[in-house]
PDB file of C-alpha atoms in Angstrom:
ATOM      1  CA  UNK A   5     -34.824 -18.182 121.714  1.00 50.00           C
ATOM      2  CA  UNK A   6     -32.369 -20.256 119.556  1.00 56.00           C
ATOM      3  CA  UNK A   7     -30.532 -23.205 121.194  1.00 61.00           C
ATOM      4  CA  UNK A   8     -28.049 -21.212 122.681  1.00 59.00           C
ATOM      5  CA  UNK A   9     -30.006 -18.804 124.535  1.00 61.00           C
ATOM      6  CA  UNK A  10     -28.055 -15.494 122.141  1.00 59.00           C
ATOM      7  CA  UNK A  11     -29.034 -13.987 119.390  1.00 63.00           C
ATOM      8  CA  UNK A  12     -25.425 -13.534 117.963  1.00 60.00           C
ATOM      9  CA  UNK A  13     -21.670 -13.213 119.841  1.00 61.00           C
ATOM     10  CA  UNK A  14     -21.214 -10.183 122.531  1.00 61.00           C
ATOM     11  CA  UNK A  15     -18.515  -9.839 120.157  1.00 61.00           C
ATOM     12  CA  UNK A  16     -20.688  -8.971 116.654  1.00 57.00           C
ATOM     13  CA  UNK A  17     -22.747  -6.105 118.531  1.00 57.00           C
ATOM     14  CA  UNK A  18     -20.713  -3.388 118.777  1.00 62.00           C
ATOM     15  CA  UNK A  19     -18.089  -1.992 115.366  1.00 64.00           C
ATOM     16  CA  UNK A  20     -16.863   1.147 115.421  1.00 69.00           C
ATOM     17  CA  UNK A  21     -15.647   2.374 112.595  1.00 71.00           C
ATOM     18  CA  UNK A  22     -13.774   5.067 111.554  1.00 73.00           C
ATOM     19  CA  UNK A  23     -13.975   7.354 107.987  1.00 83.00           C
ATOM     20  CA  UNK A  24     -11.377   8.444 105.545  1.00 83.00           C
ATOM     21  CA  UNK A  25     -10.247  11.596 107.368  1.00 87.00           C
ATOM     22  CA  UNK A  26      -9.678  10.098 110.515  1.00 86.00           C
ATOM     23  CA  UNK A  27      -8.034   7.921 109.264  1.00 84.00           C
ATOM     24  CA  UNK A  28      -5.775  10.130 107.420  1.00 88.00           C
ATOM     25  CA  UNK A  29      -5.532  12.394 110.199  1.00 87.00           C
ATOM     26  CA  UNK A  30      -3.709   9.241 112.239  1.00 86.00           C
ATOM     27  CA  UNK A  31      -1.642   8.698 109.634  1.00 86.00           C
ATOM     28  CA  UNK A  32      -0.579  12.353 108.982  1.00 86.00           C
ATOM     29  CA  UNK A  33       0.017  12.324 113.065  1.00 84.00           C
ATOM     30  CA  UNK A  34       1.775   9.086 112.860  1.00 83.00           C
ATOM     31  CA  UNK A  35       4.187  10.923 110.479  1.00 83.00           C
ATOM     32  CA  UNK A  36       4.593  14.039 112.359  1.00 83.00           C
ATOM     33  CA  UNK A  37       5.812  11.913 115.371  1.00 78.00           C
ATOM     34  CA  UNK A  38       8.684   9.547 113.637  1.00 71.00           C
ATOM     35  CA  UNK A  39      10.164  12.742 111.694  1.00 67.00           C
ATOM     36  CA  UNK A  40       9.818  14.607 114.900  1.00 63.00           C
ATOM     37  CA  UNK A  41      12.354  11.627 116.603  1.00 56.00           C
ATOM     38  CA  UNK A  42      14.449  11.760 113.948  1.00 53.00           C
ATOM     39  CA  UNK A  43      17.901  13.213 115.351  1.00 50.00           C
ATOM     40  CA  UNK A  44      21.527  12.277 115.123  1.00 49.00           C
ATOM     41  CA  UNK A  45      21.396   9.371 118.292  1.00 50.00           C
ATOM     42  CA  UNK A  46      18.212   7.397 115.766  1.00 50.00           C
ATOM     43  CA  UNK A  47      21.617   6.397 113.311  1.00 51.00           C
ATOM     44  CA  UNK A  48      22.673   4.808 116.016  1.00 51.00           C
ATOM     45  CA  UNK A  49      19.648   3.333 117.008  1.00 50.00           C
ATOM     46  CA  UNK A  50      19.447   2.220 113.584  1.00 54.00           C
ATOM     47  CA  UNK A  51      22.089   0.830 113.407  1.00 53.00           C
ATOM     48  CA  UNK A  52      21.067  -1.809 116.648  1.00 50.00           C
ATOM     49  CA  UNK A  53      17.979  -2.512 114.628  1.00 55.00           C
ATOM     50  CA  UNK A  54      19.298  -3.248 111.517  1.00 63.00           C
ATOM     51  CA  UNK A  55      21.552  -6.076 113.622  1.00 65.00           C
ATOM     52  CA  UNK A  56      20.635  -9.214 112.147  1.00 61.00           C
ATOM     53  CA  UNK A  57      18.687 -11.881 114.345  1.00 68.00           C
ATOM     54  CA  UNK A  58      18.904 -15.216 114.523  1.00 70.00           C
ATOM     55  CA  UNK A  59      20.122 -17.304 111.177  1.00 69.00           C
ATOM     56  CA  UNK A  60      19.480 -14.103 108.685  1.00 66.00           C
ATOM     57  CA  UNK A  61      21.895 -12.377 109.557  1.00 66.00           C
ATOM     58  CA  UNK A  62      24.093 -15.695 108.722  1.00 71.00           C
ATOM     59  CA  UNK A  63      22.209 -15.828 105.172  1.00 71.00           C
ATOM     60  CA  UNK A  64      22.685 -13.358 102.834  1.00 72.00           C
ATOM     61  CA  UNK A  65      19.386 -12.721 101.445  1.00 70.00           C
ATOM     62  CA  UNK A  66      18.761 -10.629  97.986  1.00 74.00           C
ATOM     63  CA  UNK A  67      14.786  -9.701  96.724  1.00 73.00           C
ATOM     64  CA  UNK A  68      14.393 -11.739  93.652  1.00 69.00           C
ATOM     65  CA  UNK A  69      11.837  -9.409  92.859  1.00 72.00           C
ATOM     66  CA  UNK A  70      13.688  -6.349  92.992  1.00 71.00           C
ATOM     67  CA  UNK A  71      14.991  -6.277  90.116  1.00 68.00           C
ATOM     68  CA  UNK A  72      12.467  -7.665  87.571  1.00 67.00           C
ATOM     69  CA  UNK A  73      12.066  -4.795  84.985  1.00 69.00           C
ATOM     70  CA  UNK A  74      10.617  -4.642  81.816  1.00 73.00           C
ATOM     71  CA  UNK A  75      10.414  -8.616  80.075  1.00 77.00           C
ATOM     72  CA  UNK A  76      12.448  -8.877  77.292  1.00 76.00           C
ATOM     73  CA  UNK A  77      11.800 -11.037  73.938  1.00 78.00           C
ATOM     74  CA  UNK A  78      14.158 -14.506  73.596  1.00 73.00           C
ATOM     75  CA  UNK A  79      14.946 -13.519  70.415  1.00 72.00           C
ATOM     76  CA  UNK A  80      15.599 -10.167  71.202  1.00 73.00           C
ATOM     77  CA  UNK A  81      18.221 -12.204  74.095  1.00 74.00           C
ATOM     78  CA  UNK A  82      19.749 -14.531  71.586  1.00 70.00           C
ATOM     79  CA  UNK A  83      18.667 -17.520  73.004  1.00 60.00           C
ATOM     80  CA  UNK A  84      15.972 -18.448  70.758  1.00 53.00           C
ATOM     81  CA  UNK A  85      17.453 -20.045  67.889  1.00 61.00           C
ATOM     82  CA  UNK A  86      19.097 -23.596  69.804  1.00 63.00           C
ATOM     83  CA  UNK A  87      15.679 -23.543  72.404  1.00 59.00           C
ATOM     84  CA  UNK A  88      13.394 -26.816  70.952  1.00 67.00           C
ATOM     85  CA  UNK A  89       9.654 -26.593  70.662  1.00 72.00           C
ATOM     86  CA  UNK A  90       7.518 -27.771  73.388  1.00 79.00           C
ATOM     87  CA  UNK A  91       6.465 -31.136  73.042  1.00 86.00           C
ATOM     88  CA  UNK A  92       2.758 -30.808  71.937  1.00 86.00           C
ATOM     89  CA  UNK A  93       0.249 -33.018  74.457  1.00 92.00           C
ATOM     90  CA  UNK A  94      -1.446 -35.586  73.348  1.00 92.00           C
ATOM     91  CA  UNK A  95      -4.897 -33.716  72.192  1.00 94.00           C
ATOM     92  CA  UNK A  96      -2.605 -31.217  69.998  1.00 93.00           C
ATOM     93  CA  UNK A  97      -0.533 -34.470  68.159  1.00 93.00           C
ATOM     94  CA  UNK A  98      -3.814 -36.412  67.825  1.00 96.00           C
ATOM     95  CA  UNK A  99      -5.138 -33.128  66.205  1.00 95.00           C
ATOM     96  CA  UNK A 100      -3.057 -32.312  63.956  1.00 95.00           C
ATOM     97  CA  UNK A 101      -2.599 -36.115  63.153  1.00 96.00           C
ATOM     98  CA  UNK A 102      -6.541 -35.488  61.832  1.00 97.00           C
ATOM     99  CA  UNK A 103      -6.005 -32.452  59.827  1.00 97.00           C
ATOM    100  CA  UNK A 104      -2.938 -34.158  58.251  1.00 97.00           C
ATOM    101  CA  UNK A 105      -4.771 -37.797  57.794  1.00 96.00           C
ATOM    102  CA  UNK A 106      -8.228 -35.978  56.186  1.00 96.00           C
ATOM    103  CA  UNK A 107      -6.185 -33.295  53.893  1.00 96.00           C
ATOM    104  CA  UNK A 108      -4.296 -36.366  52.725  1.00 95.00           C
ATOM    105  CA  UNK A 109      -7.394 -38.405  52.024  1.00 94.00           C
ATOM    106  CA  UNK A 110      -8.572 -35.497  50.272  1.00 93.00           C
ATOM    107  CA  UNK A 111      -6.116 -35.237  47.924  1.00 94.00           C
ATOM    108  CA  UNK A 112      -6.066 -38.870  47.249  1.00 93.00           C
ATOM    109  CA  UNK A 113      -9.627 -38.590  46.654  1.00 90.00           C
ATOM    110  CA  UNK A 114      -9.132 -36.001  44.297  1.00 90.00           C
ATOM    111  CA  UNK A 115      -6.260 -37.881  41.986  1.00 91.00           C
ATOM    112  CA  UNK A 116      -8.432 -40.593  41.982  1.00 87.00           C
ATOM    113  CA  UNK A 117      -6.898 -42.826  43.861  1.00 90.00           C
ATOM    114  CA  UNK A 118      -9.360 -43.765  46.377  1.00 90.00           C
ATOM    115  CA  UNK A 119     -11.572 -46.351  46.465  1.00 91.00           C
ATOM    116  CA  UNK A 120     -14.218 -44.057  46.691  1.00 91.00           C
ATOM    117  CA  UNK A 121     -13.710 -41.652  44.131  1.00 90.00           C
ATOM    118  CA  UNK A 122     -12.764 -45.532  41.359  1.00 91.00           C
ATOM    119  CA  UNK A 123     -16.170 -45.741  42.666  1.00 92.00           C
ATOM    120  CA  UNK A 124     -17.757 -42.338  41.749  1.00 91.00           C
ATOM    121  CA  UNK A 125     -15.729 -41.970  38.531  1.00 91.00           C
ATOM    122  CA  UNK A 126     -17.593 -45.244  37.179  1.00 93.00           C
ATOM    123  CA  UNK A 127     -21.023 -44.238  38.097  1.00 95.00           C
ATOM    124  CA  UNK A 128     -20.095 -40.708  36.056  1.00 94.00           C
ATOM    125  CA  UNK A 129     -18.662 -42.408  33.064  1.00 95.00           C
ATOM    126  CA  UNK A 130     -21.846 -44.546  33.147  1.00 97.00           C
ATOM    127  CA  UNK A 131     -24.752 -41.631  33.522  1.00 97.00           C
ATOM    128  CA  UNK A 132     -22.156 -40.233  30.962  1.00 97.00           C
ATOM    129  CA  UNK A 133     -22.801 -43.332  29.121  1.00 97.00           C
ATOM    130  CA  UNK A 134     -26.358 -43.469  29.614  1.00 97.00           C
ATOM    131  CA  UNK A 135     -27.669 -39.635  28.432  1.00 97.00           C
ATOM    132  CA  UNK A 136     -25.276 -39.940  25.316  1.00 97.00           C
ATOM    133  CA  UNK A 137     -27.228 -42.732  24.448  1.00 97.00           C
ATOM    134  CA  UNK A 138     -30.802 -41.317  24.893  1.00 97.00           C
ATOM    135  CA  UNK A 139     -29.302 -38.024  23.559  1.00 97.00           C
ATOM    136  CA  UNK A 140     -28.274 -40.561  19.534  1.00 96.00           C
ATOM    137  CA  UNK A 141     -31.931 -41.811  20.541  1.00 96.00           C
ATOM    138  CA  UNK A 142     -34.029 -38.699  20.732  1.00 96.00           C
ATOM    139  CA  UNK A 143     -31.744 -37.208  17.437  1.00 96.00           C
ATOM    140  CA  UNK A 144     -33.053 -40.577  16.319  1.00 96.00           C
ATOM    141  CA  UNK A 145     -36.888 -40.303  16.049  1.00 95.00           C
ATOM    142  CA  UNK A 146     -36.160 -36.190  15.949  1.00 95.00           C
ATOM    143  CA  UNK A 147     -35.145 -37.617  12.587  1.00 94.00           C
ATOM    144  CA  UNK A 148     -37.570 -40.310  11.816  1.00 94.00           C
ATOM    145  CA  UNK A 149     -40.486 -38.277  12.595  1.00 92.00           C
ATOM    146  CA  UNK A 150     -38.776 -35.442  10.040  1.00 92.00           C
ATOM    147  CA  UNK A 151     -38.866 -37.845   7.225  1.00 91.00           C
ATOM    148  CA  UNK A 152     -42.698 -39.001   8.211  1.00 91.00           C
ATOM    149  CA  UNK A 153     -43.179 -35.378   8.227  1.00 90.00           C
ATOM    150  CA  UNK A 154     -41.973 -35.264   4.519  1.00 89.00           C
ATOM    151  CA  UNK A 155     -43.007 -38.465   3.262  1.00 88.00           C
ATOM    152  CA  UNK A 156     -47.082 -37.372   4.140  1.00 87.00           C
ATOM    153  CA  UNK A 157     -46.541 -33.686   2.615  1.00 85.00           C
ATOM    154  CA  UNK A 158     -45.206 -35.548   0.012  1.00 84.00           C
ATOM    155  CA  UNK A 159     -47.809 -37.789  -0.702  1.00 80.00           C
ATOM    156  CA  UNK A 160     -50.545 -35.702  -1.092  1.00 70.00           C
TER     157      UNK A 160
END
């Protein structure tokens, strides 16, 4: 046995569930009873029932959700011009600043105004100069070989 001495609560032991058909029959029976009692005397009873109780008779309220129909765009109403844009959150603002700084840096780099771009251009100039020198040296060596070959042929 468990600590309490019982297995479960007695209210959980038997539950009677009705089927869908039984529920529909009960609802239809209730509707028929309600429609039979509607007479001329029922109008007077309804007025008595509708008479407000307590503070609700003093305060007039209306259901704000009752008229909620189709949503309209702000531009269709005409108030869209004067409404300022909502302020961005800190994260959104930082993200935009970061993207703008990146675009600005890329633009400056392309123009050659950043230190990194200047260093790259200097390296590129050195490499071009070395390649030109190597090409000249190779051309001179080729020319010297041709002259040596021509001189050797002339001796024979």
